[in-house]
Coordinates of C-alpha atoms and ligand atoms in Angstrom, one line a residue:
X768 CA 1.1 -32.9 -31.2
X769 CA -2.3 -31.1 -30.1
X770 CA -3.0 -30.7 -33.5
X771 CA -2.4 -34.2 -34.3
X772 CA -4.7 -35.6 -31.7
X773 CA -7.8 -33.3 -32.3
X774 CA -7.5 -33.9 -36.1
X775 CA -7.2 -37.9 -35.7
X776 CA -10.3 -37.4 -32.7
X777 CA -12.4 -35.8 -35.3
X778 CA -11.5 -38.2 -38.3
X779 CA -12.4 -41.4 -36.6
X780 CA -15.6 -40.2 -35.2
X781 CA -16.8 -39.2 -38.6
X782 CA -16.4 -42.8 -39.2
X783 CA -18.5 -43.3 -36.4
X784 CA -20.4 -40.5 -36.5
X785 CA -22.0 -41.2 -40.7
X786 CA -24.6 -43.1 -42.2
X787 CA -27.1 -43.0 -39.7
X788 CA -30.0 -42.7 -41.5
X789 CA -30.5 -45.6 -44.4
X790 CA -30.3 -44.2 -48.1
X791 CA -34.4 -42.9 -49.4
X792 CA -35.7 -45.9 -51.2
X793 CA -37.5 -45.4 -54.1
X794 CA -40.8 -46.4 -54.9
X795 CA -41.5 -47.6 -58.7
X796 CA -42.6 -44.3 -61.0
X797 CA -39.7 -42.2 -59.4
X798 CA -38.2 -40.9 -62.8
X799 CA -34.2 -40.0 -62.3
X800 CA -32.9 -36.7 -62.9
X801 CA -31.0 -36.3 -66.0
X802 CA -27.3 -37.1 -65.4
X803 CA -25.2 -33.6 -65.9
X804 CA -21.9 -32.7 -65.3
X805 CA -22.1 -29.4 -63.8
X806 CA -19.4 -27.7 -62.3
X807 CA -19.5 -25.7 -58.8
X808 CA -21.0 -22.8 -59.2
X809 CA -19.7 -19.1 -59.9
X810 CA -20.4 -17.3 -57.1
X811 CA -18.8 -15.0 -54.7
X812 CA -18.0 -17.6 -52.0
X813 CA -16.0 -19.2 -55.1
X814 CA -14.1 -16.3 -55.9
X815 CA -13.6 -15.3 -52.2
X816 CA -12.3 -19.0 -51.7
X817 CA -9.9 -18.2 -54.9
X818 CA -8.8 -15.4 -53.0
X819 CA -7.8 -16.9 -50.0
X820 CA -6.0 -19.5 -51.9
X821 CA -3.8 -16.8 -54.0
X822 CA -2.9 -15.4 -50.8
X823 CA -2.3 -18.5 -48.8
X824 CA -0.1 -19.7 -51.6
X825 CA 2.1 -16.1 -51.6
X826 CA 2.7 -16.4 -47.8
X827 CA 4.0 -19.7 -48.5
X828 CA 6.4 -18.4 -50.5
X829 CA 7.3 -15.8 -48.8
X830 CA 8.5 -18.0 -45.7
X831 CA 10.6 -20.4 -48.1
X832 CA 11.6 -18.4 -50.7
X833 CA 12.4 -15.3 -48.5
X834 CA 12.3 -16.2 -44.7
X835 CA 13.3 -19.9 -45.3
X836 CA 11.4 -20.5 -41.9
X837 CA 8.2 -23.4 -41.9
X838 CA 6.1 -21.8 -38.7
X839 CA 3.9 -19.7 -41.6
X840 CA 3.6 -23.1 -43.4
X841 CA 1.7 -24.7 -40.5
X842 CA -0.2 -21.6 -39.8
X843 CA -1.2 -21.8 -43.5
X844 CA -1.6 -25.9 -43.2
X845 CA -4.2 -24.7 -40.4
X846 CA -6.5 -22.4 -42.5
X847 CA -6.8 -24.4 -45.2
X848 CA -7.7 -27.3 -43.0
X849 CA -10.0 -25.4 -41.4
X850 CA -11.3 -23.4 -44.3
X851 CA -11.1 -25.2 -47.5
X852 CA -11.2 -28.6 -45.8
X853 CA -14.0 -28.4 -42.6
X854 CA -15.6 -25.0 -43.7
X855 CA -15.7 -25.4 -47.3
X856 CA -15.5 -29.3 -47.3
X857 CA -13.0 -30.1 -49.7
X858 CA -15.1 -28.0 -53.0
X859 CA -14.0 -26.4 -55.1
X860 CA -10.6 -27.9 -55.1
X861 CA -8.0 -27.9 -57.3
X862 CA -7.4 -31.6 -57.3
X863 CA -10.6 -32.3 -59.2
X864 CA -10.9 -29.4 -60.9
X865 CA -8.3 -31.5 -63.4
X866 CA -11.5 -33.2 -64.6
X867 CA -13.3 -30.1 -65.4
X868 CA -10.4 -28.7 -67.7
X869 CA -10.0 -32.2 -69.4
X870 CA -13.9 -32.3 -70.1
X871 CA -13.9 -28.7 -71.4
X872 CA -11.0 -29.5 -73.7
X873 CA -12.7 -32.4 -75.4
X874 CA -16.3 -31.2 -75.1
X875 CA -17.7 -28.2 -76.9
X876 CA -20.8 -28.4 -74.8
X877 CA -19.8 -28.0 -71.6
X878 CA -18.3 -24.3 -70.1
X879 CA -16.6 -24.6 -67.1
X880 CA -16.6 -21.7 -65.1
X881 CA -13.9 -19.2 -64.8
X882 CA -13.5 -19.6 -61.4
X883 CA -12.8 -23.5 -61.9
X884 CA -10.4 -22.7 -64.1
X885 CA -8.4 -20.9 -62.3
X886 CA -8.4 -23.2 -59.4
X887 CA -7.0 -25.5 -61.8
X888 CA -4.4 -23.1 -63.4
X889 CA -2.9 -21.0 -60.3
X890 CA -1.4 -23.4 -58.4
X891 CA 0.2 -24.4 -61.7
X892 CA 1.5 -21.2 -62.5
X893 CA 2.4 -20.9 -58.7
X894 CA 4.7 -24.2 -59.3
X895 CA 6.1 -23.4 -62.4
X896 CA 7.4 -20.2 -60.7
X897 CA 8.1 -21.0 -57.4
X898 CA 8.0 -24.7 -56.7
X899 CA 4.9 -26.7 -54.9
X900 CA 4.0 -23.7 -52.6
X901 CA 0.5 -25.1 -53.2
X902 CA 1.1 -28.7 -52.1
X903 CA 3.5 -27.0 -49.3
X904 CA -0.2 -26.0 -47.0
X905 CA -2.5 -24.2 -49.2
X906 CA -4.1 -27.7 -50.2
X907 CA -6.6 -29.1 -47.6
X908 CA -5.3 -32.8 -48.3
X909 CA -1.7 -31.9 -47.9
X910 CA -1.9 -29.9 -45.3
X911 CA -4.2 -32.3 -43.2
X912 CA -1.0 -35.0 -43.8
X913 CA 0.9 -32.6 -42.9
X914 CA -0.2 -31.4 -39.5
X915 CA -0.2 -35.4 -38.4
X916 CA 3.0 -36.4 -39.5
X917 CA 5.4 -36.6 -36.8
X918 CA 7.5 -39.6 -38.2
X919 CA 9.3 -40.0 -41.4
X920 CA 10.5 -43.9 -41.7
X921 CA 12.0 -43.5 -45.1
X922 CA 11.3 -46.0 -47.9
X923 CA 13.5 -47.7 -50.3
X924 CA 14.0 -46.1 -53.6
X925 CA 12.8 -48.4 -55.5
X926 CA 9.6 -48.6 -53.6
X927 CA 8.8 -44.6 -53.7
X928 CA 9.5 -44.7 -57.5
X929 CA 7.4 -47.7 -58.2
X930 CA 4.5 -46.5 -56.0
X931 CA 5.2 -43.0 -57.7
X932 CA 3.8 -44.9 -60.7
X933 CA -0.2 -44.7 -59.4
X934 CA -0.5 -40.9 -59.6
X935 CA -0.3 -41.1 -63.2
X936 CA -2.6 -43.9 -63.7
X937 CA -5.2 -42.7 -61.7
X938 CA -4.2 -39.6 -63.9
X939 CA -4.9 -40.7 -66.8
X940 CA -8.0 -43.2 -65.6
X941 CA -9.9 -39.8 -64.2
X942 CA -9.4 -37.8 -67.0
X943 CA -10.5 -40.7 -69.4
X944 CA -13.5 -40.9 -67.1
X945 CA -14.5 -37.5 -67.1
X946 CA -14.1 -36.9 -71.2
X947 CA -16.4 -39.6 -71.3
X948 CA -18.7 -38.0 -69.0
X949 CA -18.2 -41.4 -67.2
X950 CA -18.0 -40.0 -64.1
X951 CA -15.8 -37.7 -62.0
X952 CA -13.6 -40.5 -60.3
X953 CA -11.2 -37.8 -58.6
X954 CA -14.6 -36.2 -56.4
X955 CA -15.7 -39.7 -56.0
X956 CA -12.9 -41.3 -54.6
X957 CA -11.9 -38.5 -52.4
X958 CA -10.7 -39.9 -49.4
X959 CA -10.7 -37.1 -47.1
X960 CA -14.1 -35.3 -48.2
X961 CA -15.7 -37.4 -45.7
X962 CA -13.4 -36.7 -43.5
X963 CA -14.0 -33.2 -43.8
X964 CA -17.6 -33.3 -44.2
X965 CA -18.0 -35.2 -41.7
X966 CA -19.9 -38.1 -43.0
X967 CA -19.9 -39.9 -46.4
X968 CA -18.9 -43.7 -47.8
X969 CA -17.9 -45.3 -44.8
X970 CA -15.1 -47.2 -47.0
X971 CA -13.8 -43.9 -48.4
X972 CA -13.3 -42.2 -44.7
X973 CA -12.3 -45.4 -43.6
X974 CA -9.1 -45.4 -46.5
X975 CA -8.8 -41.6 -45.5
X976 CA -8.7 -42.4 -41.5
X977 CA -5.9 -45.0 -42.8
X978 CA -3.9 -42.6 -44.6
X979 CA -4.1 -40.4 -41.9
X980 CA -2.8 -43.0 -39.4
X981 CA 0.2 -43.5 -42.1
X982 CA 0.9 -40.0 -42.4
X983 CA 1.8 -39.9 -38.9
X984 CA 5.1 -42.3 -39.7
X985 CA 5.4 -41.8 -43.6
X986 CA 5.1 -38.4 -45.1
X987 CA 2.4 -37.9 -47.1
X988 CA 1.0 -41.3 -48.5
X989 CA -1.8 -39.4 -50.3
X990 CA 0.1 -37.0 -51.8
X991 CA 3.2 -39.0 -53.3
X992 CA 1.3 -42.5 -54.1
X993 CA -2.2 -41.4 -54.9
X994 CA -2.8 -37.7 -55.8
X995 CA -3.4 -36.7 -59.6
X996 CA -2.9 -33.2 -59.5
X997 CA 0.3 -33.6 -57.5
X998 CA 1.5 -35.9 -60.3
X999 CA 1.0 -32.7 -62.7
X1000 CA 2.3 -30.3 -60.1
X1001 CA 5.6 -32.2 -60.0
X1002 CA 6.2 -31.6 -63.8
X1003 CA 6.2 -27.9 -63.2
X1004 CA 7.7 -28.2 -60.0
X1005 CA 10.7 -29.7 -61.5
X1006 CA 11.5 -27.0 -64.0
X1007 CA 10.4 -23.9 -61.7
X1008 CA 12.3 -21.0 -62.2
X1009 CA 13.1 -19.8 -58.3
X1010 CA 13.8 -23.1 -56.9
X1011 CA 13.8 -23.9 -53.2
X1012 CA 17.3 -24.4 -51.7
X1013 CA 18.2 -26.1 -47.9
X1014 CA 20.6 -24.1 -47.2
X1015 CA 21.4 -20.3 -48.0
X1016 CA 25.3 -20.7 -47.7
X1017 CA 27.6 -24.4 -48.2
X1018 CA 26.1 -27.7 -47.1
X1019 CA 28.3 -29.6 -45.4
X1020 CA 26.9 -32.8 -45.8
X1021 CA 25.7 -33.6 -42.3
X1022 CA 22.8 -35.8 -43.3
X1023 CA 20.5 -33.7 -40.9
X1024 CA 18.1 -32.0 -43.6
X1025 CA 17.3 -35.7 -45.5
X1026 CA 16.1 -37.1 -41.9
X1027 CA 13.9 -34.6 -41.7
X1028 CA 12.7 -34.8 -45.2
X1029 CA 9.1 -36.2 -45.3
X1030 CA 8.9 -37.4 -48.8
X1031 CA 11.8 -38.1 -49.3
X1032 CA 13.0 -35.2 -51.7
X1033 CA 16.3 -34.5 -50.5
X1034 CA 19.4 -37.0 -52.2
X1035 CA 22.5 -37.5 -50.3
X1036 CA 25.5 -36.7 -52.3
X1037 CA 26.5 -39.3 -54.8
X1038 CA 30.3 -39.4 -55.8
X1039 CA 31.0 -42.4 -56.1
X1040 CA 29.1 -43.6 -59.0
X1041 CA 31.4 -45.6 -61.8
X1042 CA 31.9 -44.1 -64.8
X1043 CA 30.5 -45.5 -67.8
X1044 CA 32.5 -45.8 -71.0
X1045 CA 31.3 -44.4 -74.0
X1046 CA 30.4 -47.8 -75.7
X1047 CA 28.2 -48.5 -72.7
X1048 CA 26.6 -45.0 -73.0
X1049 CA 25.4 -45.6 -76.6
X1050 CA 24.1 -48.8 -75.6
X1051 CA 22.6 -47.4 -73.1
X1052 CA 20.4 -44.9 -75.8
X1053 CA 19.9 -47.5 -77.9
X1054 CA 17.9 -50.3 -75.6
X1055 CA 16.0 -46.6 -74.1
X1056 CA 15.3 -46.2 -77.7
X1057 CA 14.0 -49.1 -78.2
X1058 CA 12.2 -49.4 -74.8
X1059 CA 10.3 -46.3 -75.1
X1060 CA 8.0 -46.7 -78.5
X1061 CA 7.8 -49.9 -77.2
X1062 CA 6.3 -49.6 -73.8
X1063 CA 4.1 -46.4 -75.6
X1064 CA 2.7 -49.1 -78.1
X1065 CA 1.9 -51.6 -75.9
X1066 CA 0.4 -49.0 -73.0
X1067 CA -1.8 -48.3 -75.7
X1068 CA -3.1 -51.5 -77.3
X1069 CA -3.3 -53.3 -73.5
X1070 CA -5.8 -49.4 -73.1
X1071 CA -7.4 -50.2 -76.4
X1072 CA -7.9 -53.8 -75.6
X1073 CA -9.9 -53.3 -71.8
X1074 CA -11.6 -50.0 -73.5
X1075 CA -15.1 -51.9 -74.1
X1076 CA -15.2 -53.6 -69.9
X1077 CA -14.4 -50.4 -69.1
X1078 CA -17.1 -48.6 -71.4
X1079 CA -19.8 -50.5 -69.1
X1080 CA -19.0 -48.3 -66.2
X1081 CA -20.7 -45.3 -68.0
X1082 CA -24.5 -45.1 -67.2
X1083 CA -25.9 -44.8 -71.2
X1084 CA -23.8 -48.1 -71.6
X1085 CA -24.8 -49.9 -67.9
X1086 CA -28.9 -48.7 -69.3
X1087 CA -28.3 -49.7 -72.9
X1088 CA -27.5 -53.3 -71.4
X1089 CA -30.6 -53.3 -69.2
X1090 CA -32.7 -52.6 -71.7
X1091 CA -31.6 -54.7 -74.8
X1092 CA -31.5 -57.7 -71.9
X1093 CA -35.4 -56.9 -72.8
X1094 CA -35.6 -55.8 -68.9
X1095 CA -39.0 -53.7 -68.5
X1096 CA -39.3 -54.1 -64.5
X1097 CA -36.2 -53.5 -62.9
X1098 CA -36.0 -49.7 -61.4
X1099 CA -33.4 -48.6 -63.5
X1100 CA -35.6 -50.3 -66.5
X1101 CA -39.0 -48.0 -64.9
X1102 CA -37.1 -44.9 -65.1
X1103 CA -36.1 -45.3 -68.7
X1104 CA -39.1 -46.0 -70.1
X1105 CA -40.7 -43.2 -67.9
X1106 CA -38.2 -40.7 -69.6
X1107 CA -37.5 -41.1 -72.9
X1108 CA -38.2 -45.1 -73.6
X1109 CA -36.1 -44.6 -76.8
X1110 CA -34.2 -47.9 -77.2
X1111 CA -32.7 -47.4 -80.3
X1112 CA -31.5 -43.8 -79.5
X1113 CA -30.3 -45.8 -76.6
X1114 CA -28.4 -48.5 -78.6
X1115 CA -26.9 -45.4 -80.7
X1116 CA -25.7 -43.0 -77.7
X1117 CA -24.1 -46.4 -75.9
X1118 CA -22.2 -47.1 -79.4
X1119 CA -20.9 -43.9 -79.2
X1120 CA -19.6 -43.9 -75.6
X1121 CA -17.9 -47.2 -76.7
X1122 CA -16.0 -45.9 -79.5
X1123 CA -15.1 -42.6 -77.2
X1124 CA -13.6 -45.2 -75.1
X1125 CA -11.8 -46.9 -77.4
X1126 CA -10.2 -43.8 -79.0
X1127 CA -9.1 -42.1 -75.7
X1128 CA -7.9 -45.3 -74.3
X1129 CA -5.3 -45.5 -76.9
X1130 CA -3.7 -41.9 -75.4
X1131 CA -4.5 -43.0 -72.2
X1132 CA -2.4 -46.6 -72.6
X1133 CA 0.1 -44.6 -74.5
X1134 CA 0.8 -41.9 -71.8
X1135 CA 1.3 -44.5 -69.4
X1136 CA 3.4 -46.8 -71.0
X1137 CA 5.5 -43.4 -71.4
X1138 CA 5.4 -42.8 -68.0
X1139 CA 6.3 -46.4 -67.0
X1140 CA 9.1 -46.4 -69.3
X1141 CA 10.6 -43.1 -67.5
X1142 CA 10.3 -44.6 -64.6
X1143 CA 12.7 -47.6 -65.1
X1144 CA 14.9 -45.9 -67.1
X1145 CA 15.1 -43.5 -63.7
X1146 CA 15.8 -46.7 -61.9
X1147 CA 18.4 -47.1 -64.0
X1148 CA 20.2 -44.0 -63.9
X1149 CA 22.7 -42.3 -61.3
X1150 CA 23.8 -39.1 -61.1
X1151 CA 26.6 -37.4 -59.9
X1152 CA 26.2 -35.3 -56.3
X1153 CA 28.6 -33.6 -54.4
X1154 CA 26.1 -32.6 -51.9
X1155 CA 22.7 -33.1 -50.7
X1156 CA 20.2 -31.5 -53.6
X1157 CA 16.9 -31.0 -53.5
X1158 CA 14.5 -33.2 -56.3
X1159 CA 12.4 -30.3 -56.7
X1160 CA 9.9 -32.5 -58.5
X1161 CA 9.2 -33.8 -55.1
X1162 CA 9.8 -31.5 -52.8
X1163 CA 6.5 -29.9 -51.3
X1164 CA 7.9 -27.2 -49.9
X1165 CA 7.2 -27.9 -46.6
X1166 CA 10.2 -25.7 -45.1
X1167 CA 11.4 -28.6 -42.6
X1168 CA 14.7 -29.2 -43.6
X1169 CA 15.2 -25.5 -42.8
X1170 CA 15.3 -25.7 -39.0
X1171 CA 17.6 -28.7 -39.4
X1172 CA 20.2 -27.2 -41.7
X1173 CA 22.8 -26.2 -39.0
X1174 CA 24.1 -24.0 -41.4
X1175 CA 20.7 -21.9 -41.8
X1176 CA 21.1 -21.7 -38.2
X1177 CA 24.5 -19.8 -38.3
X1178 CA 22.8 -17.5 -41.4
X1179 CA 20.1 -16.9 -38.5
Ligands
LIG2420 S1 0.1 -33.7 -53.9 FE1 -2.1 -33.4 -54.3 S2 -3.0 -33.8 -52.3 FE2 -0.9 -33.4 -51.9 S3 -0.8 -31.3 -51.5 FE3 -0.3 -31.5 -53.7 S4 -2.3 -31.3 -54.7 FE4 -2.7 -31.6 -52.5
LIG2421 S1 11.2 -28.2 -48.2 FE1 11.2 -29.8 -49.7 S2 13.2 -30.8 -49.4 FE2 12.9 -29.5 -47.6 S3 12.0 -31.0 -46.1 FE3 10.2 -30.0 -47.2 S4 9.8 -31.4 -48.9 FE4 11.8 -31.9 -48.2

């Protein structure tokens, strides 16, 4: 409870606390930097931070693959908060480092840094091994919900699936974004790097401060509705080799360890569903069949189709518009022409962020009329329980449903 108070304290006076001083205007003849997509530098404090994280991560699993206790979770929930999140301020993190990787794949220019990478690629290999240990309290975002949340009202299904839909769009949008060196919409739209920073876009630590305040009664907003990387994580998750379990010896279907639950991950046993007959069954393929290419299509040509609005949010194609407008005094008009002043190099280098657009959009739209298609054909599907299991692609191994298991209390 402390620990809930001081960490809500210090999140709404950031809000208070930022943008005191007004933004440096520019007078005409200031020339803009080059726009570059650098990633965080390579040095020690990064690898240090790396570190930290590997180790954080194994004492996580340690106390719920081993121990099955939480108390080293919320020690570990602390550091990072501390550390990563009001120390380090929320960089390098693994969340956005998703951007990096995507604009390394696509684009032979740009190196990312070791370091970056394997911010990126531990927690993965973390996952596929032991379930989220990363999401568990090693992640600054997580473990900040975490530490608030001393509620769970529990959400329909229906509603957790649907919103369970926005991870992958945002997904997809970010990585689109940052392959079209269109911006890194992950750092940008961090809600909780103000937070941590203690200053920033009052809207952003505003939507982080409101997070927060739902995190006290719903488990994890951020992570189960909104976060990217936890989208990724819960792939691996899913399939993990050593798999987190509630209770080391029978469950006896009290109900106690999906109370405690916060995101829901834990599903009540399920006996009672009606058996289908085999006629229905093969239906049943036939309309997913059907359903699938066909949502995959037409994610793709609804992409394909919003590719050239979308296009305008990239700066070569916002200038290019500027300039063949036949604007010469605007700012943004000054700077050009004090650069490079090239219009028709321009015109060429805006074409080509277009058709980048429209190309990627098409595996962007796809992907998510894939994902959307799972998704309702989860809806429609029930499976057979005969007691309360763990849906490890959820589960953040957060080690509460341990101290409510009464039967991990008779192993203790
Ligand atoms: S879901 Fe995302 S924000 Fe939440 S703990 Fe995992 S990586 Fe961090
Ligand atoms: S360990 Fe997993 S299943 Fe257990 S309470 Fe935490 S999130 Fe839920």
């Amino acid at each position: 409870m402390r620990n809930f108070i001081a960490i809500i304290s210090l999140t709404i006076s950031t809000v208070f606390a930022q943008n005191r001083f007004p933004k440096p205007d520019f007078e005409s003849g200031y020339q803009y930097p080059t726009e570059n997509y650098a990633a965080p530098a390579e040095d020690i404090h990064s690898w240090v931070n790396l570190a930290i994280m590997v180790l954080l991560m194994s004492v996580v699993t340690w106390a719920v693959h081993k121990k099955r206790v939480r108390t080293p979770v919320i020690a570990v929930s602390l550091v990072s908060v501390l550390w990563f999140g009001f120390i380090g301020g929320g960089c390098i993190c693994s969340v956005g480092a998703v951007q990096n990787v995507a604009l390394a794949l696509t684009d032979s220019g740009y190196t990312i840094p070791l370091v970056v990478f394997l911010f990126f690629l531990l927690p993965i290999i973390f996952t596929l091994i032991f379930g989220r240990v990363f999401c568990s309290g090693v992640c600054p975002l997580g473990a900040l919900q975490e530490l608030v949340n001393v509620k769970n009202y529990r959400l329909s299904r229906a509603i957790t699936t649907l919103l369970g839909i926005i991870p992958w769009f945002y997904l997809a949008f970010a990585v689109l974004f940052a392959i079209t060196e269109s911006g890194f919409l992950i750092c940008r739209f961090d809600p909780f790097a103000g937070i941590f920073r203690l200053g920033g876009d009052v809207v952003l630590i505003t939507i982080g401060v409101i997070l927060l305040l739902i995190s006290i009664f719903v488990g994890r907003p951020f992570c189960r509705f909104l976060c990217p990387y936890g989208a990724l994580l819960s792939l691996f998750s899913r399939v993990s080799f050593f798999q987190i379990k509630i209770t080391g010896k029978e469950c006896i279907n009290c109900d106690l360890c999906r109370n405690a639950c916060p995101v829901d991950a834990i599903l009540p046993p399920n006996e009672n569903c009606v058996k289908e007959s085999r006629m229905a069954g093969i239906r049943r393929i036939i309309l997913y069949s059907t359903i699938l290419p066909a949502m995959i299509a037409g994610g793709a040509l609804a992409m394909h189709s919003i590719a050239g609005s979308l296009a305008k949010s990239n700066k070569t194609v916002a200038m290019n518009k500027i300039i063949a407008a036949g604007d010469t005094e605007s700012v943004d008009a000054v700077a050009f022409y004090g650069r490079t002043g090239e219009a028709r190099q321009l015109q060429e280098a805006a074409d080509e962020k277009i058709a980048q657009f429209r190309f990627y959009s098409l595996f962007a739209g796809g992907f998510l009329g894939f994902v959307v298609a799972l998704t309702l054909i989860s809806l429609s599907l029930k499976r057979s329980r005969t007691h309360y299991q763990i849906n490890h692609a959820d589960c953040v191994a957060c080690g509460r449903c341990f101290g409510y298991c009464p039967q991990n209390k008779k192993r203790g």
